[in-house]
Coordinates of C-alpha atoms in Angstrom, one line a residue:
Chain X
X25 CA -4.2 24.8 -28.8
X26 CA -0.6 24.3 -30.0
X27 CA 0.5 25.2 -26.5
X28 CA -1.7 22.4 -25.0
X29 CA -0.3 19.8 -27.4
X30 CA 3.2 20.9 -26.7
X31 CA 2.6 20.5 -22.9
X32 CA 1.2 17.0 -23.5
X33 CA 4.1 15.9 -25.6
X34 CA 6.5 17.5 -23.1
X35 CA 5.1 15.4 -20.2
X36 CA 4.8 12.2 -22.1
X37 CA 8.2 12.2 -23.8
X38 CA 10.6 15.1 -23.3
X39 CA 10.3 15.4 -19.6
X40 CA 8.8 12.1 -18.7
X41 CA 8.7 12.2 -14.9
X42 CA 9.8 8.7 -14.3
X43 CA 12.1 7.9 -17.3
X44 CA 13.8 11.3 -17.7
X45 CA 13.4 13.3 -14.5
X46 CA 13.4 10.3 -12.1
X47 CA 10.8 11.8 -9.7
X48 CA 8.3 10.1 -7.4
X49 CA 10.2 6.9 -7.0
X50 CA 8.4 5.7 -3.8
X51 CA 5.1 4.9 -5.5
X52 CA 6.9 3.8 -8.7
X53 CA 8.6 1.0 -6.7
X54 CA 5.8 0.2 -4.3
X55 CA 2.7 -0.3 -6.5
X56 CA 4.1 -1.7 -9.8
X57 CA 3.7 -5.3 -8.8
X58 CA 1.2 -5.7 -11.7
X59 CA 0.4 -3.6 -14.8
X60 CA -3.1 -2.9 -13.6
X61 CA -1.9 -1.6 -10.2
X62 CA 0.6 0.6 -11.9
X63 CA -2.0 2.0 -14.3
X64 CA -4.4 2.7 -11.4
X65 CA -1.8 4.5 -9.4
X66 CA -0.7 6.5 -12.5
X67 CA -4.2 7.6 -13.4
X68 CA -5.0 8.5 -9.8
X69 CA -1.9 10.6 -9.6
X70 CA -2.7 12.1 -13.1
X71 CA -6.2 13.2 -11.9
X72 CA -4.7 14.9 -8.8
X73 CA -2.0 16.5 -10.7
X74 CA -4.2 17.9 -13.4
X75 CA -6.7 19.3 -10.9
X76 CA -4.2 20.7 -8.5
X77 CA -2.3 22.4 -11.4
X78 CA -5.5 24.0 -12.7
X79 CA -6.5 25.3 -9.3
X80 CA -3.1 26.5 -8.3
X81 CA -2.8 28.3 -11.6
X82 CA -6.2 29.9 -11.2
X83 CA -5.2 31.1 -7.7
X84 CA -1.6 32.0 -8.5
X85 CA -2.3 35.8 -8.2
X86 CA -4.1 35.4 -4.9
X87 CA -1.6 33.0 -3.1
X88 CA 1.1 35.1 -1.4
X89 CA 4.6 34.1 -2.2
X90 CA 5.6 33.5 1.4
X91 CA 3.0 30.8 2.1
X92 CA 2.8 29.2 -1.3
X93 CA 4.2 25.8 -0.3
X94 CA 1.7 25.2 2.6
X95 CA -1.0 26.5 0.2
X96 CA 0.0 24.1 -2.5
X97 CA 0.1 21.3 0.1
X98 CA -3.5 22.0 1.3
X99 CA -4.8 22.2 -2.3
X100 CA -3.1 18.9 -3.3
X101 CA -4.2 17.2 0.0
X102 CA -7.8 18.2 -0.7
X103 CA -7.8 16.6 -4.1
X104 CA -6.1 13.5 -2.8
X105 CA -8.8 13.2 -0.2
X106 CA -11.5 13.6 -2.8
X107 CA -9.9 11.0 -5.1
X108 CA -9.4 8.6 -2.2
X109 CA -13.1 8.8 -1.2
X110 CA -14.2 8.3 -4.8
X111 CA -12.0 5.3 -5.2
X112 CA -13.3 3.9 -1.9
X113 CA -16.8 4.2 -3.2
X114 CA -16.5 3.1 -6.8
X115 CA -13.3 1.1 -7.2
X116 CA -12.8 -0.6 -3.8
X117 CA -10.6 -3.3 -5.2
X118 CA -8.1 -0.8 -6.6
X119 CA -8.3 1.1 -3.3
X120 CA -7.4 -2.0 -1.3
X121 CA -4.5 -2.9 -3.7
X122 CA -2.9 0.6 -3.5
X123 CA -3.7 1.0 0.2
X124 CA -1.7 3.7 2.0
X125 CA 0.0 4.8 -1.2
X126 CA -3.1 6.8 -2.3
X127 CA -2.9 9.3 0.6
X128 CA 0.8 9.3 0.1
X129 CA 0.3 11.0 -3.3
X130 CA 0.3 14.2 -1.3
X131 CA 4.1 13.9 -0.8
X132 CA 4.8 12.8 -4.3
X133 CA 7.4 15.3 -5.5
X134 CA 6.1 15.3 -9.1
X135 CA 3.0 17.1 -8.0
X136 CA 4.6 19.7 -5.7
X137 CA 7.4 20.1 -8.3
X138 CA 4.9 20.9 -11.1
X139 CA 3.0 23.3 -8.9
X140 CA 6.2 25.1 -8.1
X141 CA 7.9 25.1 -11.4
X142 CA 5.0 25.4 -13.9
X143 CA 1.5 26.1 -12.5
X144 CA 2.5 28.9 -10.2
X145 CA 3.8 31.0 -13.1
X146 CA 1.6 30.0 -16.0
X147 CA -2.0 30.5 -17.1
X148 CA -4.7 27.9 -16.3
X149 CA -5.2 26.1 -19.6
X150 CA -1.5 25.3 -20.3
X151 CA -1.1 24.3 -16.6
X152 CA -4.1 21.9 -16.9
X153 CA -2.5 20.3 -20.0
X154 CA 0.9 20.3 -18.3
X155 CA -0.7 18.3 -15.5
X156 CA -2.5 15.9 -17.8
X157 CA 0.7 15.4 -19.9
X158 CA 2.9 14.8 -16.8
X159 CA 0.3 12.6 -15.3
X160 CA -0.1 10.5 -18.5
X161 CA 3.7 10.3 -18.7
X162 CA 3.8 8.9 -15.2
X163 CA 0.9 6.5 -16.0
X164 CA 2.7 5.2 -19.1
X165 CA 5.9 4.7 -17.2
X166 CA 4.2 2.9 -14.2
X167 CA 2.2 0.7 -16.5
X168 CA 5.3 -0.3 -18.5
X169 CA 7.3 -1.1 -15.3
X170 CA 4.3 -2.9 -13.8
X171 CA 3.8 -4.9 -17.0
X172 CA 7.4 -5.9 -17.1
X173 CA 7.5 -7.0 -13.4
X174 CA 4.2 -8.9 -13.8
X175 CA 5.4 -10.6 -17.0
X176 CA 8.6 -11.8 -15.4
X177 CA 7.3 -12.4 -11.9
X178 CA 4.0 -14.0 -12.5
X179 CA 4.0 -14.8 -16.3
X180 CA 0.9 -12.8 -17.0
X181 CA 0.0 -9.5 -18.8
X182 CA -2.9 -7.6 -17.4
X183 CA -4.0 -10.9 -15.7
X184 CA -4.0 -12.7 -19.0
X185 CA -1.8 -15.8 -19.2
X186 CA 0.4 -15.3 -22.2
X187 CA 3.7 -16.9 -21.4
X188 CA 4.5 -20.4 -22.9
X189 CA 3.8 -23.4 -20.7
X190 CA 7.4 -24.1 -19.8
X191 CA 7.9 -20.6 -18.4
X192 CA 8.8 -20.7 -14.7
X193 CA 7.8 -17.3 -13.2
X194 CA 10.7 -15.5 -11.5
X195 CA 8.9 -14.7 -8.3
X196 CA 11.4 -12.2 -7.0
X197 CA 10.3 -9.6 -9.5
X198 CA 6.9 -9.2 -7.9
X199 CA 8.3 -8.9 -4.3
X200 CA 10.2 -6.0 -2.8
X201 CA 13.8 -6.8 -3.9
X202 CA 12.7 -7.1 -7.6
X203 CA 11.5 -3.5 -7.5
X204 CA 15.0 -2.4 -6.6
X205 CA 16.6 -4.5 -9.3
X206 CA 14.2 -3.2 -12.0
X207 CA 14.8 0.4 -11.0
X208 CA 18.6 -0.2 -10.9
X209 CA 18.4 -1.6 -14.5
X210 CA 16.3 1.5 -15.5
X211 CA 18.8 3.9 -13.9
X212 CA 21.7 2.1 -15.6
X213 CA 20.0 2.4 -19.0
X214 CA 19.4 6.1 -18.4
X215 CA 23.1 6.5 -17.4
X216 CA 24.2 4.7 -20.5
X217 CA 22.1 7.0 -22.7
X218 CA 23.4 10.0 -20.9
X219 CA 27.0 9.0 -21.3
X220 CA 26.5 8.2 -25.0
X221 CA 24.7 11.5 -25.5
X222 CA 27.3 13.6 -23.8
X223 CA 30.0 11.9 -25.8
X224 CA 28.2 13.1 -28.9
X225 CA 28.0 16.6 -27.4
X226 CA 24.2 16.7 -26.9
X227 CA 22.7 18.6 -24.0
X228 CA 21.7 16.0 -21.5
X229 CA 21.3 18.2 -18.5
X230 CA 17.6 17.6 -18.3
X231 CA 18.1 13.9 -17.5
X232 CA 17.9 13.3 -13.7
X233 CA 21.5 12.7 -12.4
X234 CA 20.2 9.9 -10.3
X235 CA 17.0 8.8 -8.9
X236 CA 15.7 10.8 -6.0
X237 CA 18.5 13.4 -6.0
X238 CA 15.9 15.7 -7.5
X239 CA 13.7 15.1 -4.4
X240 CA 16.5 16.2 -2.1
X241 CA 17.2 19.2 -4.3
X242 CA 13.5 20.1 -4.3
X243 CA 13.6 20.0 -0.5
X244 CA 16.7 22.1 -0.3
X245 CA 15.3 24.6 -2.8
X246 CA 12.0 24.9 -0.9
X247 CA 13.9 25.5 2.2
X248 CA 16.3 28.0 0.9
X249 CA 13.3 29.8 -0.5
X250 CA 11.8 29.8 2.9
X251 CA 15.0 31.1 4.4
X252 CA 15.0 34.0 1.9
X253 CA 11.5 34.9 2.8
X254 CA 12.1 35.1 6.5
Chain P
X29 CA 1.0 -9.4 29.6
X30 CA -0.9 -9.5 26.4
X31 CA -0.4 -5.8 25.6
X32 CA 3.4 -6.2 26.2
X33 CA 3.4 -9.2 23.8
X34 CA 1.5 -7.2 21.2
X35 CA 3.8 -4.2 21.5
X36 CA 6.9 -6.5 21.1
X37 CA 5.4 -8.0 18.0
X38 CA 4.8 -4.6 16.6
X39 CA 8.3 -3.5 17.5
X40 CA 9.9 -6.4 15.7
X41 CA 7.4 -6.4 12.9
X42 CA 7.7 -2.8 12.0
X43 CA 11.5 -2.5 12.4
X44 CA 12.7 -5.8 10.8
X45 CA 10.0 -7.9 9.1
X46 CA 8.2 -5.2 7.1
X47 CA 11.1 -2.7 7.0
X48 CA 9.8 0.7 6.0
X49 CA 12.3 1.3 3.2
X50 CA 13.2 -2.1 2.0
X51 CA 9.7 -3.6 2.0
X52 CA 7.4 -0.6 1.9
X53 CA 9.5 1.8 -0.1
X54 CA 8.7 4.8 2.1
X55 CA 11.4 7.4 2.7
X56 CA 13.5 6.3 -0.3
X57 CA 14.8 9.8 -1.0
X58 CA 16.8 10.2 2.2
X59 CA 17.7 6.5 2.1
X60 CA 19.4 6.9 -1.2
X61 CA 20.5 10.5 -0.9
X62 CA 22.0 10.7 2.6
X63 CA 23.7 7.2 2.8
X64 CA 27.2 8.1 1.6
X65 CA 28.8 8.2 5.0
X66 CA 28.0 6.2 8.1
X67 CA 28.2 9.3 10.2
X68 CA 25.6 11.3 8.3
X69 CA 23.5 8.2 7.8
X70 CA 23.4 7.8 11.6
X71 CA 22.6 11.5 12.1
X72 CA 19.7 11.2 9.6
X73 CA 18.5 8.1 11.4
X74 CA 18.5 9.7 14.8
X75 CA 16.6 12.7 13.4
X76 CA 14.0 10.4 11.7
X77 CA 13.5 8.4 15.0
X78 CA 13.0 11.7 16.9
X79 CA 10.5 13.2 14.3
X80 CA 8.5 10.1 13.6
X81 CA 8.0 9.2 17.2
X82 CA 6.9 12.7 18.0
X83 CA 4.8 12.9 14.8
X84 CA 3.0 9.7 15.5
X85 CA 2.3 10.8 19.1
X86 CA 0.8 14.2 17.9
X87 CA -1.0 12.6 15.0
X88 CA -2.5 9.9 17.3
X89 CA -3.7 12.5 19.8
X90 CA -5.2 14.8 17.2
X91 CA -6.9 11.9 15.5
X92 CA -8.5 10.5 18.6
X93 CA -9.4 13.7 20.4
X94 CA -10.3 16.0 17.5
X95 CA -11.0 14.2 14.3
X96 CA -12.9 11.2 15.7
X97 CA -14.8 13.3 18.3
X98 CA -16.2 15.6 15.6
X99 CA -16.6 12.9 12.9
X100 CA -14.0 14.5 10.7
X101 CA -11.9 11.3 9.9
X102 CA -12.0 12.0 6.2
X103 CA -9.8 15.1 6.8
X104 CA -6.9 12.9 8.1
X105 CA -4.6 13.3 5.1
X106 CA -4.8 17.1 5.1
X107 CA -4.6 17.5 8.9
X108 CA -1.6 15.0 9.2
X109 CA 0.5 16.6 6.5
X110 CA 0.0 20.1 7.9
X111 CA 0.6 18.9 11.5
X112 CA 3.8 17.2 10.4
X113 CA 5.1 20.2 8.4
X114 CA 4.4 22.5 11.3
X115 CA 5.8 20.1 13.8
X116 CA 9.1 19.8 12.0
X117 CA 9.4 23.6 11.7
X118 CA 8.6 23.9 15.4
X119 CA 11.1 21.2 16.5
X120 CA 13.7 22.9 14.4
X121 CA 13.1 26.3 16.1
X122 CA 12.9 24.7 19.6
X123 CA 16.1 22.8 19.2
X124 CA 17.9 25.9 17.8
X125 CA 16.9 28.0 20.9
X126 CA 17.1 25.5 23.7
X127 CA 19.3 22.5 22.9
X128 CA 22.0 23.8 20.5
X129 CA 24.2 20.7 20.8
X130 CA 21.3 18.5 19.6
X131 CA 20.5 21.0 16.9
X132 CA 24.0 20.9 15.6
X133 CA 23.8 17.1 15.4
X134 CA 20.3 16.8 13.8
X135 CA 19.6 20.3 12.5
X136 CA 20.7 19.8 8.9
X137 CA 18.5 16.8 8.5
X138 CA 15.3 18.2 10.0
X139 CA 14.2 20.2 6.9
X140 CA 14.7 17.2 4.7
X141 CA 12.3 15.1 6.8
X142 CA 9.2 17.3 6.1
X143 CA 8.5 15.6 2.8
X144 CA 9.8 12.2 3.9
X145 CA 6.8 10.1 3.1
X146 CA 7.6 7.7 5.9
X147 CA 6.4 10.2 8.5
X148 CA 3.0 10.6 6.8
X149 CA 3.0 6.9 6.0
X150 CA 3.3 5.9 9.7
X151 CA 0.6 8.3 10.8
X152 CA -1.8 6.9 8.2
X153 CA -0.8 3.3 8.8
X154 CA -1.6 3.8 12.5
X155 CA -5.1 5.0 11.6
X156 CA -5.6 2.3 9.0
X157 CA -4.6 -0.5 11.4
X158 CA -6.7 1.1 14.2
X159 CA -3.8 1.3 16.6
X160 CA -4.4 3.2 19.9
X161 CA -2.1 6.1 20.9
X162 CA 0.5 4.0 22.8
X163 CA 0.6 1.3 20.1
X164 CA 0.9 4.0 17.5
X165 CA 3.9 5.5 19.2
X166 CA 5.6 2.2 19.5
X167 CA 4.8 1.5 15.8
X168 CA 6.3 4.9 14.9
X169 CA 9.4 4.3 16.9
X170 CA 9.9 0.8 15.5
X171 CA 9.4 2.0 11.9
X172 CA 12.0 4.8 12.4
X173 CA 14.3 2.3 14.1
X174 CA 14.0 0.1 11.0
X175 CA 14.8 3.0 8.8
X176 CA 17.9 3.8 10.8
X177 CA 19.1 0.2 10.7
X178 CA 18.7 0.1 6.9
X179 CA 20.3 3.4 6.2
X180 CA 23.3 2.7 8.4
X181 CA 23.9 -0.7 6.9
X182 CA 23.6 0.8 3.4
X183 CA 26.0 3.6 4.3
X184 CA 28.5 1.0 5.6
X185 CA 28.3 -1.0 2.3
X186 CA 28.6 2.2 0.2
X187 CA 31.8 3.2 2.1
X188 CA 33.3 -0.2 1.3
X189 CA 32.3 0.0 -2.3
X190 CA 33.6 3.5 -3.0
X191 CA 36.9 2.3 -4.7
X192 CA 35.5 -0.8 -6.4
X193 CA 35.7 -1.1 -10.1
X194 CA 32.1 -0.7 -11.3
X195 CA 30.9 -0.6 -15.0
X196 CA 30.5 3.0 -16.2
X197 CA 26.7 2.8 -16.6
X198 CA 26.2 1.3 -13.2
X199 CA 28.2 3.9 -11.3
X200 CA 26.2 5.9 -8.7
X201 CA 22.5 5.2 -8.3
X202 CA 22.2 1.9 -10.1
X203 CA 24.8 0.3 -7.9
X204 CA 23.2 1.7 -4.7
X205 CA 19.8 0.3 -5.9
X206 CA 21.3 -3.1 -6.5
X207 CA 22.8 -3.1 -3.0
X208 CA 19.4 -2.0 -1.6
X209 CA 17.8 -4.9 -3.5
X210 CA 20.2 -7.4 -2.0
X211 CA 19.6 -5.9 1.4
X212 CA 15.9 -6.3 0.8
X213 CA 16.4 -10.0 0.0
X214 CA 18.3 -10.4 3.3
X215 CA 15.5 -8.6 5.2
X216 CA 13.0 -11.0 3.7
X217 CA 14.7 -13.6 5.8
X218 CA 13.2 -11.9 8.9
X219 CA 9.7 -12.8 7.8
X220 CA 10.0 -16.1 9.6
X221 CA 10.4 -14.3 12.9
X222 CA 6.8 -13.7 13.6

């Protein structure tokens, strides 16, 4: 049970996919126009991540090394399709709000990254909790960013009006450019913490060196792995 | 005449008004990662135009003649991602064997495109908006053109900014994101076009 707890804490805090690793930036920017959208996207991704981690871990001895990436993609895409159909049936409003970004969970590098780096080499129960932890970490991050943008951009919090009367909403935060500015601020804070930490001699290598570079690395790694297998 | 008009509207709409990176946030990874030099940015842009146009053609044909015919529309996500991954591999092999000069220009970027969410995004948008095959191809081409315009402009700006004095914490990614944000504001101006 300790192992499961450790995986949960790891995903939520130590290796938070958004704030620490800077992975999966496309949905982070696109759907965080309000707290509720961010939360919906986060939970959807968390469900897919937990299930795909569990299944990949169960099948890890059966999937041949050479075709593991396509196999992961098929498993992930199946769960995404299931989740999408469920949302269409039971939460149509959320489905409309997230639109094309739900099927795009397939190419979210958090999910493929966890499959490759954790689930493929670990037993099912820790993998499941790793998925839940990472997914919840992503949900918390998306909800926070969404809440911030919603608060500044429309003056509400989970659709409740909480700002004082004189507050003029800064509309730009809920449209596209605002997303870039919020992420820029987030990256700057992360850089600041990293520089401070390195000055004190702490190990900061886990912190993503910049948003999306991990994505590229992941691609390059996957491909160099493919080259080796040829 | 009406179809030409509709195609023109899609061409402008997808490339400028709802720009794929700056308004829809698809394909951010290459947009931020490969935009250091104008030359590499242009190469990436060309490769993306090539792959997206091809992928939206193939995805459109498969959707219409296989998935719809057999009532398997719900498999679209799985089929599209596999088709795109296979297509990119195939294009890479084909270019390497038959058109080496083009391969040298685009080759390094091709593997990076497999997981570019813009490719899957275009295929899915075409289905969601119920575009026909030709309209889908035009939409794919326009989206990729928008991506190229955005990445080349960003690369130009980044080349100019290279020696600027930027606060320590804002060096690297934060500055690029701020630039992208300002570009997004500029692209918002296109929304009056249609």
